[in-house]
Amino acid sequence: MDQTSRMINGAEAMATAFILAGVRIAYTFPITPQSEVMDYFAEQSGFTCINADSEYNVLAGAEGVLWSGQRCAVATASQGLILMSELMWEVSGNRLPLVMGVFNRGLKGPGWCLGSQHNDSLFMRDTGWLQFYCESAQEILDMVLIGFRLAERIQLPVMIAGDGFYLSHEREEVLVPSAAQAETFVGKRDASDMPLSRPPASYGGLVPPQKYYALFRQMHRDVEGSLEVFQEVSAEFEATFGRRYDPVEEADCDGADIVLISAGTISGTIRKALADAGNSGHKVGFLKLRAFRPFPLRQLRRAMLKGKKVAVLDRSLALGVGGIFGSELRTVFTNQPESRPLFSFVAGLGGLDVTPGMVTQLIDYVARTDSPPEGALFLTEAGIEE
Amino acid sequence: MSDEILTPEEILSRRFVSSANSVQIVTGFQRYERPVYDHDAKFAPCRAGCPTGHDIATALFLLSQGRPELAHEVFRADSPFPAVTGRVCYHPCESVCNRGSHDQPLAINALERALAEYGPLAPEAPAPIQSDKTVGVIGAGPAGIACAYHVRRLGYAVTVYEANELPGGVLQYGIPPYRLPREVLARELTSLRKVGLEFRLGTRIGEHIGFGELRQKHEALFVAVGLGRPRALDVVAGSMDCVDSGVAFLRAVSEGAAKRVSGTIAVIGGGDVAVDAARSARRLGATRVTLCCLESRRDMPAHAEEVEAALREGIEIINGVVPTAVEGGPAKAVVTLARVRNVGRRPDGSMKWSLSSGTLEPLPAARVLCCLGQEPDCQFLPAECWENGRVAVDAFGQTRLPGVFAGGDLVGLYNVVNALGSAKRAVVGIDSYLRGADSGQALPSIRLGDQGAFSMEAYRQWRAGAENLPSATEQVEVADINLDYFPKAPRPHLPRLHESQQDGSFSEVNLTLVEMQALAEAKRCFHCGLCNMCGNCLVFCPDSSVLPRDDWGFDIDLDHCKGCGVCVEECPRDAMSMVPEHEVRDDGSDQPHD
């Protein structure tokens, strides 16, 4: 394996991955905690880094690059991402295989927020973009490479998300593939479907309703179908680089008292808490949700049914409903003969630290509570509140 | 998903790709409401308020474009002599003008006169006779002439029987020349003769020709002999040479036979005849003219503009009084006046009142002119035709005698323009009678409002069998006008003969607007409900879906119009409306089409 071990942060891992994927142009706009990605692009020679006047135009510019048959790097966070929201639909609806990096950061609700929270990328839940949540800088690098393969095969845009600061700014050991390995894996972009100037045609103009309906339905089917494609691509990645990326990562779920589900960097905290507890406490299995779109419904159900209770820990909040993963995961049992009590926890909003101690609290609470409350449970160092 | 990558064809099938240009890509299916140019379904309040239904909005638009001759033609479609009505009409149109609620009503009457003066009509050939039936008109006053004019233009031979030596009735023998110069009347009569009106003058019914004979001779008759017998003042002591009727006095004035007068002239009455007599007496040398009338100043039947002109000319008006005695010698009279209250009118038009206490200074006068209204002087119509002292007619002028129609003062519709309106309605009655049709059938297609006005042009089209004639059902109100496009602007100053030139002269007092003034005033018109091709709809349409026609008007490109309604909002004059799509769709379905 011709991979180099480097101590780099997630921002550099992300930028490095884009470059390894053969990208030579980036549309950028600074926003914390993504700006480090932009800095890295700006320092590269033989690379065009175009600073747009807003994230909206970042995406508009990137769209143009894709229409011209090239790959383009785009990364953003928080307000920058939601400023792109109108064009997000256009990119997916026109089936442009853009890959975007997102470092999650809280949105400006009550005030500006820099810390990590998943509401920004989850705001794009229904856009037709595929979404993957990462736990480490290594995962970010690898998922960007997988993302290009996936995007260009299914012709849908892909978003690779990692928690801001926890991943963007913290260094860790990352195995970086060689340029040749990466090029072999990602391949050249086949742009033979891109528009030519003659004969003239309009793309994405006003669609008659029936056609609109049909195209949307097709997009829905392709998002569903992308799960299988992701698994194929990720299997190939594993064969090449030795790291495995399943839509859902499962650990110790068989016969567990509690199946605990989370995504992103909280996964590491959970692993640590479970390892520290060892065999002393309750039997807890862990499910890490990597692919949110496509939604790995069957894999989730299978794994969730292996335990007696299910607990979901979210770093996001759908106001008036609860944690966003939590509310999506409730659908897993809909119309099923078998189901499990599901506890939905919200923690770490605005980048508030989620500690192993909090995970232990959560486990204790679920273990001693027979039926979960209807709404969300708010988990802080101080305790658990409905 | 077994292939390594989607083929370009597979990807293309997942995109919306179109080689059509923006014209080929139809977007009209998004529309739930459709803009329509429905000016045919709308009418301006002035038109409904005009008893003879002049299409004022169209005429003033043409005038504003510097085409007075076309405007003149528009007026002539609905009445015979705009140069006359432009002078003597009391313009009910102006009091309902939408512009009146914005700044000041249009000077429609002055503009009618101006377009008649500045837009002389090309000589008109008589309309071809299209029927072997003929129409006889008895009386060549405004109603008789109007009836004959319209009937002739519908293709009937028509003969007008007139007892006097000259046609015109009140226009010839009543209205003083300072209001209507006789050369103007003569000019209009000449042009009416050219369109085929035939007058039998000096022909009195019952004396020179029998009514029964006329009924034999013509398939239809129109009786408009007016009110020929002045009401007498019943308090005159015996026969006094110095007491005369205002009607007789005005006739002498009109014939140029009136003698100079001197001293005080007392005029009894508050109507237009009284004011005409008073102002004429002033011109003939009276040092003092006193007009005594029952009504308060506000309730005087004389038109307010005439009353004001009389006051300007120094005529004294005593309101709320009645003469209780007229006494004295042959050359001098003394009028005793008493105050009155509870002034009202009986069904036949005569006045009633009760005396009030208090005495007034007696009024010495060299002459007393009685202007107490007139009664019909028409012996030939049988008793069954009469009701409350007037000839009873239906909405189309039909009397109780088959084939005999009537209009004007005789049926109780006073003043010139009402006479024209009654004649016009009788023309529909006559034409329907002669064709064996139901006169009411045309009404929905021609009616303009509920005051009796209708479009003669619409009637001609309806009569010619035109299908789908739009019914004008909606009167444009000021709330329908987009006032942002109409900065406030005053009426023009209406020119008048200088007072120094009026004294003792029967020269016309009101003058014609100068041409530029007339054009400017015509431009002030809202042209309510009339598309004048201002092009706002085209300019504001965000979808370039307003298509100008080659000749006149616009079409909506329904393939691309999304029904946003901006055109209708920006139409200054309510010439457009939004209509729910299911009401105009050919298949009547509720769904917008694809």
CSV table of N, CA and C in Angstrom, one decimal, chain A residues 94-96 149 152-155 192-194 200-207 209-211 215 218 222 232, chain B residues 1-9 11-20 25-27 29-30 562 594:
chain,number,residue,atom,x,y,z
A,94,ASN,N,-30.5,19.0,-12.1
A,94,ASN,CA,-29.8,18.9,-13.4
A,94,ASN,C,-28.8,17.7,-13.5
A,95,ARG,N,-28.8,16.9,-12.4
A,95,ARG,CA,-28.0,15.7,-12.3
A,95,ARG,C,-26.6,16.0,-12.5
A,96,LEU,N,-26.1,17.0,-11.8
A,96,LEU,CA,-24.6,17.4,-11.9
A,96,LEU,C,-23.9,16.8,-10.8
A,149,ARG,N,-16.6,9.1,-7.1
A,149,ARG,CA,-17.0,7.9,-7.9
A,149,ARG,C,-18.6,7.7,-7.9
A,152,GLU,N,-20.5,10.6,-9.9
A,152,GLU,CA,-20.4,10.5,-11.3
A,152,GLU,C,-21.0,9.3,-11.8
A,153,ARG,N,-21.2,8.3,-11.0
A,153,ARG,CA,-21.9,7.1,-11.4
A,153,ARG,C,-23.4,7.3,-11.4
A,154,ILE,N,-23.9,7.9,-10.4
A,154,ILE,CA,-25.3,8.0,-10.2
A,154,ILE,C,-25.8,9.4,-10.8
A,155,GLN,N,-24.9,10.3,-11.1
A,155,GLN,CA,-25.2,11.6,-11.6
A,155,GLN,C,-26.1,12.4,-10.6
A,192,SER,N,-19.3,13.0,-21.5
A,192,SER,CA,-19.9,13.0,-22.9
A,192,SER,C,-21.4,13.4,-22.9
A,193,ASP,N,-22.0,13.5,-21.7
A,193,ASP,CA,-23.4,13.9,-21.6
A,193,ASP,C,-23.6,15.4,-21.5
A,194,MET,N,-22.5,16.1,-21.4
A,194,MET,CA,-22.6,17.5,-21.2
A,194,MET,C,-23.0,18.2,-22.5
A,200,PRO,N,-28.4,24.1,-30.5
A,200,PRO,CA,-28.7,24.8,-29.2
A,200,PRO,C,-29.8,24.1,-28.5
A,201,ALA,N,-29.7,24.1,-27.2
A,201,ALA,CA,-30.7,23.5,-26.3
A,201,ALA,C,-30.7,24.2,-25.0
A,202,SER,N,-31.9,24.2,-24.3
A,202,SER,CA,-31.9,24.7,-23.0
A,202,SER,C,-32.0,23.6,-22.0
A,203,TYR,N,-31.2,23.7,-20.9
A,203,TYR,CA,-31.2,22.7,-19.8
A,203,TYR,C,-31.9,23.3,-18.6
A,204,GLY,N,-32.9,22.5,-18.1
A,204,GLY,CA,-33.5,22.9,-16.9
A,204,GLY,C,-34.4,24.1,-17.1
A,205,GLY,N,-35.0,24.2,-18.3
A,205,GLY,CA,-36.0,25.3,-18.5
A,205,GLY,C,-37.3,25.0,-17.8
A,206,LEU,N,-38.4,25.7,-18.3
A,206,LEU,CA,-39.7,25.4,-17.7
A,206,LEU,C,-40.2,24.1,-18.1
A,207,VAL,N,-40.4,23.2,-17.1
A,207,VAL,CA,-40.8,21.8,-17.4
A,207,VAL,C,-42.3,21.7,-17.3
A,209,PRO,N,-45.7,20.1,-16.2
A,209,PRO,CA,-45.9,19.4,-14.9
A,209,PRO,C,-45.7,17.9,-15.0
A,210,GLN,N,-46.2,17.2,-16.0
A,210,GLN,CA,-46.1,15.8,-16.1
A,210,GLN,C,-44.6,15.4,-16.2
A,211,LYS,N,-43.9,16.1,-17.0
A,211,LYS,CA,-42.4,15.8,-17.1
A,211,LYS,C,-41.7,16.1,-15.8
A,215,LEU,N,-39.5,13.4,-13.8
A,215,LEU,CA,-38.1,13.6,-13.5
A,215,LEU,C,-37.8,13.6,-12.0
A,218,GLN,N,-37.9,10.0,-10.9
A,218,GLN,CA,-36.7,9.3,-11.3
A,218,GLN,C,-35.6,9.7,-10.3
A,222,ASP,N,-33.3,7.3,-8.0
A,222,ASP,CA,-31.9,7.2,-8.1
A,222,ASP,C,-31.2,7.5,-6.8
A,232,GLU,N,-21.1,-0.7,-3.6
A,232,GLU,CA,-20.2,-1.2,-4.6
A,232,GLU,C,-18.9,-0.4,-4.7
B,1,MET,N,-28.7,-0.5,-12.0
B,1,MET,CA,-27.5,0.1,-11.5
B,1,MET,C,-26.3,-0.9,-11.6
B,2,SER,N,-26.4,-1.9,-12.5
B,2,SER,CA,-25.3,-2.9,-12.6
B,2,SER,C,-24.2,-2.3,-13.4
B,3,ASP,N,-24.5,-1.4,-14.3
B,3,ASP,CA,-23.4,-0.8,-15.1
B,3,ASP,C,-22.5,0.0,-14.3
B,4,GLU,N,-21.2,0.1,-14.7
B,4,GLU,CA,-20.3,0.9,-14.0
B,4,GLU,C,-20.7,2.4,-13.9
B,5,ILE,N,-21.2,2.9,-15.0
B,5,ILE,CA,-21.6,4.3,-15.0
B,5,ILE,C,-22.8,4.5,-15.9
B,6,LEU,N,-23.6,5.5,-15.6
B,6,LEU,CA,-24.8,5.7,-16.5
B,6,LEU,C,-24.3,6.1,-17.8
B,7,THR,N,-25.0,5.7,-18.9
B,7,THR,CA,-24.7,6.1,-20.2
B,7,THR,C,-25.1,7.6,-20.4
B,8,PRO,N,-24.5,8.3,-21.4
B,8,PRO,CA,-25.0,9.7,-21.6
B,8,PRO,C,-26.5,9.7,-21.9
B,9,GLU,N,-27.0,8.7,-22.6
B,9,GLU,CA,-28.4,8.7,-22.9
B,9,GLU,C,-29.2,8.6,-21.6
B,11,ILE,N,-28.3,9.5,-18.7
B,11,ILE,CA,-28.2,10.7,-17.9
B,11,ILE,C,-29.1,11.8,-18.5
B,12,LEU,N,-29.1,11.9,-19.8
B,12,LEU,CA,-29.9,12.9,-20.5
B,12,LEU,C,-31.4,12.6,-20.2
B,13,SER,N,-31.8,11.4,-20.1
B,13,SER,CA,-33.2,11.1,-19.8
B,13,SER,C,-33.6,11.5,-18.4
B,14,ARG,N,-32.5,11.8,-17.6
B,14,ARG,CA,-32.8,12.3,-16.2
B,14,ARG,C,-32.8,13.8,-16.1
B,15,ARG,N,-32.4,14.5,-17.2
B,15,ARG,CA,-32.4,15.9,-17.2
B,15,ARG,C,-33.6,16.4,-18.0
B,16,PHE,N,-33.9,17.7,-17.7
B,16,PHE,CA,-34.9,18.3,-18.6
B,16,PHE,C,-34.1,19.1,-19.7
B,17,VAL,N,-34.1,18.6,-20.9
B,17,VAL,CA,-33.3,19.2,-22.0
B,17,VAL,C,-34.3,19.5,-23.1
B,18,SER,N,-34.3,20.7,-23.5
B,18,SER,CA,-35.3,21.1,-24.6
B,18,SER,C,-34.5,21.9,-25.6
B,19,SER,N,-34.8,21.6,-26.9
B,19,SER,CA,-34.2,22.3,-28.0
B,19,SER,C,-35.2,23.5,-28.4
B,20,ALA,N,-36.3,23.6,-27.7
B,20,ALA,CA,-37.3,24.6,-28.1
B,20,ALA,C,-36.8,25.9,-27.5
B,25,ILE,N,-41.6,27.1,-26.0
B,25,ILE,CA,-41.9,26.5,-24.7
B,25,ILE,C,-43.2,27.2,-24.2
B,26,VAL,N,-44.3,26.5,-24.2
B,26,VAL,CA,-45.5,27.2,-23.7
B,26,VAL,C,-45.6,27.1,-22.2
B,27,THR,N,-46.1,28.2,-21.7
B,27,THR,CA,-46.1,28.4,-20.2
B,27,THR,C,-47.5,28.8,-19.8
B,29,PHE,N,-50.1,27.2,-19.4
B,29,PHE,CA,-50.9,26.3,-18.6
B,29,PHE,C,-50.9,26.7,-17.1
B,30,GLN,N,-50.0,27.6,-16.8
B,30,GLN,CA,-49.9,28.0,-15.4
B,30,GLN,C,-51.0,28.9,-15.0
B,562,LYS,N,-49.2,34.0,-18.2
B,562,LYS,CA,-49.3,33.2,-17.0
B,562,LYS,C,-50.4,33.8,-16.1
B,594,ASP,N,-53.0,22.5,-20.9
B,594,ASP,CA,-51.6,22.2,-20.9
B,594,ASP,C,-50.9,22.9,-22.1
